Amino acid sequence: LLLDNLASVGDETGHAMQQSGWASGTAILNAMVVLLATDCTQNAGGDTGPEDAEAALLRFLEAQEANPLLDPHFALRICRQKGLIKAMVLLYGLMQMHEEAVEVALKHEDIALAKRSACKPPDTEKRLRQKLWLRIVEHQAATSDVQKIIGLIRESQELTVRDVLPYLSDSMTIDAFKDEICECLDKYEGQIVTLRQEMDDHRRAL
């Protein structure tokens, strides 16, 4: 109950903290980060365990995303000291440091967390999203598991076989990518047909 109360303080008192000024408001948030992060590394009593404590910290940080009084650098330092990987990745994302978020997740072999971070940049930042997904491909390619790479291509909706080929080892057989290659060729064929149609329409209009 204490953790839930702490995690919801930002929603209930955020406006009041902003009115009270940067120093006092940020100090309160910093103190709450320390309390919640410390609780994550200890076995809380009763029915509340470390996983519940970490969930409370994550909820609190997410609730403060738009709060200018949050000091994400301080929170990141505390979470790094406590070894709270999910909170670190979340904070990097809040600071728009998506490459760092993916790297931390991959360093700790949390592929699902890395993939969620790769989806965080807006659709307008297509190059960045591709770069993040390719970093995950590079990491997974070390396992020589073709199915994992194929899964990343399909899941990302950003990559094609051509994008991932440079990351594949010699031990990976190209036959495994037959369906993806055919799909890619069909896509290019469709683009060529569309381009020809546009050129014909343009010539007729002259």
PDB file of C-alpha atoms in Angstrom:
ATOM      1  CA  LEU A   1       0.000   0.000   0.000  1.00  0.00           C
ATOM      2  CA  LEU A   2       2.857   2.348   0.837  1.00  0.00           C
ATOM      3  CA  LEU A   3       4.428   1.724  -2.581  1.00  0.00           C
ATOM      4  CA  ASP A   4       1.163   2.414  -4.386  1.00  0.00           C
ATOM      5  CA  ASN A   5       0.712   5.639  -2.432  1.00  0.00           C
ATOM      6  CA  LEU A   6       4.237   6.763  -3.289  1.00  0.00           C
ATOM      7  CA  ALA A   7       3.843   5.870  -6.937  1.00  0.00           C
ATOM      8  CA  SER A   8       0.647   7.919  -7.237  1.00  0.00           C
ATOM      9  CA  VAL A   9       1.899  11.039  -5.491  1.00  0.00           C
ATOM     10  CA  GLY A  10       3.068  12.527  -8.780  1.00  0.00           C
ATOM     11  CA  ASP A  11      -0.479  12.538 -10.165  1.00  0.00           C
ATOM     12  CA  GLU A  12      -2.043  13.879  -6.977  1.00  0.00           C
ATOM     13  CA  THR A  13       0.452  16.581  -6.045  1.00  0.00           C
ATOM     14  CA  GLY A  14       2.340  17.349  -9.267  1.00  0.00           C
ATOM     15  CA  HIS A  15       0.649  20.721  -9.752  1.00  0.00           C
ATOM     16  CA  ALA A  16       1.303  21.709  -6.151  1.00  0.00           C
ATOM     17  CA  MET A  17       4.994  20.773  -6.456  1.00  0.00           C
ATOM     18  CA  GLN A  18       5.351  22.883  -9.599  1.00  0.00           C
ATOM     19  CA  GLN A  19       3.860  25.852  -7.777  1.00  0.00           C
ATOM     20  CA  SER A  20       6.260  25.371  -4.848  1.00  0.00           C
ATOM     21  CA  GLY A  21       9.310  25.805  -7.069  1.00  0.00           C
ATOM     22  CA  TRP A  22      12.039  23.685  -8.676  1.00  0.00           C
ATOM     23  CA  ALA A  23      14.148  23.076  -5.567  1.00  0.00           C
ATOM     24  CA  SER A  24      11.471  21.735  -3.243  1.00  0.00           C
ATOM     25  CA  GLY A  25       9.512  19.910  -5.963  1.00  0.00           C
ATOM     26  CA  THR A  26      12.550  18.171  -7.425  1.00  0.00           C
ATOM     27  CA  ALA A  27      13.842  17.333  -3.958  1.00  0.00           C
ATOM     28  CA  ILE A  28      10.565  15.565  -3.169  1.00  0.00           C
ATOM     29  CA  LEU A  29      10.679  13.590  -6.414  1.00  0.00           C
ATOM     30  CA  ASN A  30      14.318  12.672  -5.838  1.00  0.00           C
ATOM     31  CA  ALA A  31      13.488  11.425  -2.362  1.00  0.00           C
ATOM     32  CA  MET A  32      10.646   9.309  -3.723  1.00  0.00           C
ATOM     33  CA  VAL A  33      12.944   7.820  -6.379  1.00  0.00           C
ATOM     34  CA  VAL A  34      15.450   6.871  -3.684  1.00  0.00           C
ATOM     35  CA  LEU A  35      12.744   5.316  -1.501  1.00  0.00           C
ATOM     36  CA  LEU A  36      11.185   3.326  -4.325  1.00  0.00           C
ATOM     37  CA  ALA A  37      14.534   2.224  -5.763  1.00  0.00           C
ATOM     38  CA  THR A  38      15.784   1.138  -2.354  1.00  0.00           C
ATOM     39  CA  ASP A  39      12.633  -0.862  -1.793  1.00  0.00           C
ATOM     40  CA  CYS A  40      13.291  -2.727  -5.062  1.00  0.00           C
ATOM     41  CA  THR A  41      16.512  -4.166  -3.665  1.00  0.00           C
ATOM     42  CA  GLN A  42      14.983  -5.333  -0.412  1.00  0.00           C
ATOM     43  CA  ASN A  43      12.426  -7.985   0.434  1.00  0.00           C
ATOM     44  CA  ALA A  44       9.446  -5.958   1.519  1.00  0.00           C
ATOM     45  CA  GLY A  45       7.273  -7.417   4.214  1.00  0.00           C
ATOM     46  CA  GLY A  46       3.843  -8.895   3.773  1.00  0.00           C
ATOM     47  CA  ASP A  47       2.598  -9.794   0.325  1.00  0.00           C
ATOM     48  CA  THR A  48       4.717  -7.156  -1.418  1.00  0.00           C
ATOM     49  CA  GLY A  49       7.881  -8.480  -3.035  1.00  0.00           C
ATOM     50  CA  PRO A  50      10.749  -6.939  -5.035  1.00  0.00           C
ATOM     51  CA  GLU A  51       8.870  -7.332  -8.340  1.00  0.00           C
ATOM     52  CA  ASP A  52       5.921  -5.376  -6.951  1.00  0.00           C
ATOM     53  CA  ALA A  53       8.344  -2.720  -5.710  1.00  0.00           C
ATOM     54  CA  GLU A  54       9.959  -2.413  -9.149  1.00  0.00           C
ATOM     55  CA  ALA A  55       6.537  -2.163 -10.779  1.00  0.00           C
ATOM     56  CA  ALA A  56       5.693   0.680  -8.395  1.00  0.00           C
ATOM     57  CA  LEU A  57       8.921   2.489  -9.339  1.00  0.00           C
ATOM     58  CA  LEU A  58       8.191   2.074 -13.050  1.00  0.00           C
ATOM     59  CA  ARG A  59       4.634   3.374 -12.616  1.00  0.00           C
ATOM     60  CA  PHE A  60       5.945   6.370 -10.717  1.00  0.00           C
ATOM     61  CA  LEU A  61       8.559   7.223 -13.358  1.00  0.00           C
ATOM     62  CA  GLU A  62       6.047   6.833 -16.192  1.00  0.00           C
ATOM     63  CA  ALA A  63       3.635   9.154 -14.374  1.00  0.00           C
ATOM     64  CA  GLN A  64       6.362  11.820 -14.158  1.00  0.00           C
ATOM     65  CA  GLU A  65       7.275  11.734 -17.859  1.00  0.00           C
ATOM     66  CA  ALA A  66       5.849  15.200 -18.548  1.00  0.00           C
ATOM     67  CA  ASN A  67       6.810  16.656 -15.159  1.00  0.00           C
ATOM     68  CA  PRO A  68       9.606  19.249 -15.623  1.00  0.00           C
ATOM     69  CA  LEU A  69      10.559  18.826 -11.967  1.00  0.00           C
ATOM     70  CA  LEU A  70      11.712  15.252 -12.479  1.00  0.00           C
ATOM     71  CA  ASP A  71      15.501  14.975 -12.586  1.00  0.00           C
ATOM     72  CA  PRO A  72      15.959  11.948 -14.872  1.00  0.00           C
ATOM     73  CA  HIS A  73      19.744  12.067 -14.578  1.00  0.00           C
ATOM     74  CA  PHE A  74      19.540  11.751 -10.793  1.00  0.00           C
ATOM     75  CA  ALA A  75      16.956   8.976 -11.091  1.00  0.00           C
ATOM     76  CA  LEU A  76      19.135   7.171 -13.640  1.00  0.00           C
ATOM     77  CA  ARG A  77      22.149   7.358 -11.352  1.00  0.00           C
ATOM     78  CA  ILE A  78      20.177   5.876  -8.463  1.00  0.00           C
ATOM     79  CA  CYS A  79      18.714   3.104 -10.616  1.00  0.00           C
ATOM     80  CA  ARG A  80      22.149   2.286 -12.003  1.00  0.00           C
ATOM     81  CA  GLN A  81      23.543   1.996  -8.479  1.00  0.00           C
ATOM     82  CA  LYS A  82      20.699  -0.340  -7.551  1.00  0.00           C
ATOM     83  CA  GLY A  83      21.011  -2.404 -10.745  1.00  0.00           C
ATOM     84  CA  LEU A  84      17.414  -1.688 -11.811  1.00  0.00           C
ATOM     85  CA  ILE A  85      17.639  -2.451 -15.521  1.00  0.00           C
ATOM     86  CA  LYS A  86      14.010  -1.867 -16.493  1.00  0.00           C
ATOM     87  CA  ALA A  87      13.982   1.505 -14.756  1.00  0.00           C
ATOM     88  CA  MET A  88      17.260   2.471 -16.456  1.00  0.00           C
ATOM     89  CA  VAL A  89      15.862   1.599 -19.871  1.00  0.00           C
ATOM     90  CA  LEU A  90      12.669   3.521 -19.127  1.00  0.00           C
ATOM     91  CA  LEU A  91      14.616   6.611 -18.064  1.00  0.00           C
ATOM     92  CA  TYR A  92      16.824   6.527 -21.153  1.00  0.00           C
ATOM     93  CA  GLY A  93      13.627   6.408 -23.188  1.00  0.00           C
ATOM     94  CA  LEU A  94      12.170   9.387 -21.309  1.00  0.00           C
ATOM     95  CA  MET A  95      15.331  11.324 -22.164  1.00  0.00           C
ATOM     96  CA  GLN A  96      15.006  10.321 -25.855  1.00  0.00           C
ATOM     97  CA  MET A  97      18.252   8.340 -25.538  1.00  0.00           C
ATOM     98  CA  HIS A  98      16.840   5.343 -27.361  1.00  0.00           C
ATOM     99  CA  GLU A  99      20.157   3.892 -28.502  1.00  0.00           C
ATOM    100  CA  GLU A 100      21.393   3.771 -24.912  1.00  0.00           C
ATOM    101  CA  ALA A 101      18.109   2.151 -23.839  1.00  0.00           C
ATOM    102  CA  VAL A 102      18.516  -0.626 -26.393  1.00  0.00           C
ATOM    103  CA  GLU A 103      22.167  -1.165 -25.470  1.00  0.00           C
ATOM    104  CA  VAL A 104      21.381  -1.565 -21.767  1.00  0.00           C
ATOM    105  CA  ALA A 105      18.594  -4.036 -22.514  1.00  0.00           C
ATOM    106  CA  LEU A 106      20.816  -6.087 -24.833  1.00  0.00           C
ATOM    107  CA  LYS A 107      23.705  -6.031 -22.370  1.00  0.00           C
ATOM    108  CA  HIS A 108      21.449  -7.794 -19.898  1.00  0.00           C
ATOM    109  CA  GLU A 109      19.990 -10.136 -22.553  1.00  0.00           C
ATOM    110  CA  ASP A 110      16.495  -8.685 -22.242  1.00  0.00           C
ATOM    111  CA  ILE A 111      15.522  -8.879 -25.907  1.00  0.00           C
ATOM    112  CA  ALA A 112      11.851  -8.117 -25.267  1.00  0.00           C
ATOM    113  CA  LEU A 113      12.806  -4.902 -23.462  1.00  0.00           C
ATOM    114  CA  ALA A 114      15.184  -3.960 -26.288  1.00  0.00           C
ATOM    115  CA  LYS A 115      12.418  -4.451 -28.849  1.00  0.00           C
ATOM    116  CA  ARG A 116      10.026  -2.277 -26.859  1.00  0.00           C
ATOM    117  CA  SER A 117      12.676   0.438 -26.734  1.00  0.00           C
ATOM    118  CA  ALA A 118      13.238   0.166 -30.499  1.00  0.00           C
ATOM    119  CA  CYS A 119       9.544   0.956 -31.003  1.00  0.00           C
ATOM    120  CA  LYS A 120       9.648   4.112 -28.877  1.00  0.00           C
ATOM    121  CA  PRO A 121      10.885   6.641 -31.477  1.00  0.00           C
ATOM    122  CA  PRO A 122       8.007   8.177 -33.487  1.00  0.00           C
ATOM    123  CA  ASP A 123       7.251   6.924 -36.990  1.00  0.00           C
ATOM    124  CA  THR A 124       8.800  10.107 -38.370  1.00  0.00           C
ATOM    125  CA  GLU A 125      12.211   8.897 -37.164  1.00  0.00           C
ATOM    126  CA  LYS A 126      12.331   5.905 -39.480  1.00  0.00           C
ATOM    127  CA  ARG A 127      16.125   5.853 -39.757  1.00  0.00           C
ATOM    128  CA  LEU A 128      16.545   5.747 -36.005  1.00  0.00           C
ATOM    129  CA  ARG A 129      13.982   2.964 -35.649  1.00  0.00           C
ATOM    130  CA  GLN A 130      15.781   0.948 -38.329  1.00  0.00           C
ATOM    131  CA  LYS A 131      19.120   1.537 -36.617  1.00  0.00           C
ATOM    132  CA  LEU A 132      17.755   0.298 -33.286  1.00  0.00           C
ATOM    133  CA  TRP A 133      16.245  -2.824 -34.829  1.00  0.00           C
ATOM    134  CA  LEU A 134      19.460  -3.544 -36.729  1.00  0.00           C
ATOM    135  CA  ARG A 135      21.374  -3.338 -33.472  1.00  0.00           C
ATOM    136  CA  ILE A 136      19.075  -6.044 -32.088  1.00  0.00           C
ATOM    137  CA  VAL A 137      19.606  -8.083 -35.272  1.00  0.00           C
ATOM    138  CA  GLU A 138      23.365  -7.767 -34.847  1.00  0.00           C
ATOM    139  CA  HIS A 139      23.091  -8.984 -31.270  1.00  0.00           C
ATOM    140  CA  GLN A 140      20.870 -11.917 -32.189  1.00  0.00           C
ATOM    141  CA  ALA A 141      22.967 -12.850 -35.223  1.00  0.00           C
ATOM    142  CA  ALA A 142      25.698 -13.981 -32.836  1.00  0.00           C
ATOM    143  CA  THR A 143      23.455 -16.927 -31.923  1.00  0.00           C
ATOM    144  CA  SER A 144      23.288 -18.049 -35.592  1.00  0.00           C
ATOM    145  CA  ASP A 145      19.579 -18.633 -35.040  1.00  0.00           C
ATOM    146  CA  VAL A 146      17.973 -17.883 -38.393  1.00  0.00           C
ATOM    147  CA  GLN A 147      14.439 -18.055 -37.043  1.00  0.00           C
ATOM    148  CA  LYS A 148      15.192 -15.289 -34.545  1.00  0.00           C
ATOM    149  CA  ILE A 149      16.417 -13.036 -37.338  1.00  0.00           C
ATOM    150  CA  ILE A 150      13.356 -13.807 -39.466  1.00  0.00           C
ATOM    151  CA  GLY A 151      11.172 -13.045 -36.458  1.00  0.00           C
ATOM    152  CA  LEU A 152      12.865  -9.653 -36.009  1.00  0.00           C
ATOM    153  CA  ILE A 153      12.308  -8.767 -39.679  1.00  0.00           C
ATOM    154  CA  ARG A 154       8.602  -9.513 -39.401  1.00  0.00           C
ATOM    155  CA  GLU A 155       8.139  -7.949 -35.982  1.00  0.00           C
ATOM    156  CA  SER A 156      10.000  -4.722 -36.681  1.00  0.00           C
ATOM    157  CA  GLN A 157       7.990  -3.722 -39.765  1.00  0.00           C
ATOM    158  CA  GLU A 158      11.056  -1.595 -40.487  1.00  0.00           C
ATOM    159  CA  LEU A 159      13.532  -4.092 -41.943  1.00  0.00           C
ATOM    160  CA  THR A 160      13.893  -6.143 -45.088  1.00  0.00           C
ATOM    161  CA  VAL A 161      16.136  -9.083 -45.892  1.00  0.00           C
ATOM    162  CA  ARG A 162      18.474  -6.702 -47.691  1.00  0.00           C
ATOM    163  CA  ASP A 163      18.901  -4.706 -44.470  1.00  0.00           C
ATOM    164  CA  VAL A 164      19.935  -7.702 -42.369  1.00  0.00           C
ATOM    165  CA  LEU A 165      22.153  -9.566 -44.869  1.00  0.00           C
ATOM    166  CA  PRO A 166      25.365  -7.783 -43.769  1.00  0.00           C
ATOM    167  CA  TYR A 167      24.817  -9.066 -40.223  1.00  0.00           C
ATOM    168  CA  LEU A 168      24.404 -12.727 -41.141  1.00  0.00           C
ATOM    169  CA  SER A 169      27.268 -15.129 -40.583  1.00  0.00           C
ATOM    170  CA  ASP A 170      28.497 -17.594 -43.197  1.00  0.00           C
ATOM    171  CA  SER A 171      26.933 -20.412 -41.196  1.00  0.00           C
ATOM    172  CA  MET A 172      23.438 -19.076 -41.858  1.00  0.00           C
ATOM    173  CA  THR A 173      21.815 -20.508 -44.969  1.00  0.00           C
ATOM    174  CA  ILE A 174      20.094 -18.104 -47.327  1.00  0.00           C
ATOM    175  CA  ASP A 175      17.458 -20.744 -48.072  1.00  0.00           C
ATOM    176  CA  ALA A 176      15.886 -19.970 -44.705  1.00  0.00           C
ATOM    177  CA  PHE A 177      15.011 -16.500 -46.007  1.00  0.00           C
ATOM    178  CA  LYS A 178      13.286 -17.766 -49.156  1.00  0.00           C
ATOM    179  CA  ASP A 179       9.836 -16.474 -48.208  1.00  0.00           C
ATOM    180  CA  GLU A 180      11.184 -13.089 -47.109  1.00  0.00           C
ATOM    181  CA  ILE A 181      13.240 -12.729 -50.299  1.00  0.00           C
ATOM    182  CA  CYS A 182      10.210 -13.555 -52.465  1.00  0.00           C
ATOM    183  CA  GLU A 183       8.114 -11.062 -50.525  1.00  0.00           C
ATOM    184  CA  CYS A 184      10.796  -8.419 -50.999  1.00  0.00           C
ATOM    185  CA  LEU A 185      10.979  -9.099 -54.753  1.00  0.00           C
ATOM    186  CA  ASP A 186       7.193  -8.920 -55.051  1.00  0.00           C
ATOM    187  CA  LYS A 187       7.259  -5.568 -53.295  1.00  0.00           C
ATOM    188  CA  TYR A 188       9.889  -4.184 -55.655  1.00  0.00           C
ATOM    189  CA  GLU A 189       7.974  -5.545 -58.647  1.00  0.00           C
ATOM    190  CA  GLY A 190       4.864  -3.768 -57.443  1.00  0.00           C
ATOM    191  CA  GLN A 191       6.807  -0.513 -57.080  1.00  0.00           C
ATOM    192  CA  ILE A 192       8.184  -0.882 -60.624  1.00  0.00           C
ATOM    193  CA  VAL A 193       4.701  -1.470 -62.042  1.00  0.00           C
ATOM    194  CA  THR A 194       3.407   1.608 -60.231  1.00  0.00           C
ATOM    195  CA  LEU A 195       6.314   3.709 -61.498  1.00  0.00           C
ATOM    196  CA  ARG A 196       5.755   2.571 -65.092  1.00  0.00           C
ATOM    197  CA  GLN A 197       2.067   3.417 -64.823  1.00  0.00           C
ATOM    198  CA  GLU A 198       2.896   6.900 -63.554  1.00  0.00           C
ATOM    199  CA  MET A 199       5.368   7.410 -66.425  1.00  0.00           C
ATOM    200  CA  ASP A 200       2.770   6.296 -68.989  1.00  0.00           C
ATOM    201  CA  ASP A 201       0.172   8.605 -67.472  1.00  0.00           C
ATOM    202  CA  HIS A 202       2.645  11.480 -67.610  1.00  0.00           C
ATOM    203  CA  ARG A 203       3.499  10.838 -71.286  1.00  0.00           C
ATOM    204  CA  ARG A 204      -0.191  10.697 -72.235  1.00  0.00           C
ATOM    205  CA  ALA A 205      -0.780  13.972 -70.442  1.00  0.00           C
ATOM    206  CA  LEU A 206       1.895  15.761 -72.541  1.00  0.00           C
TER     207      LEU A 206
END
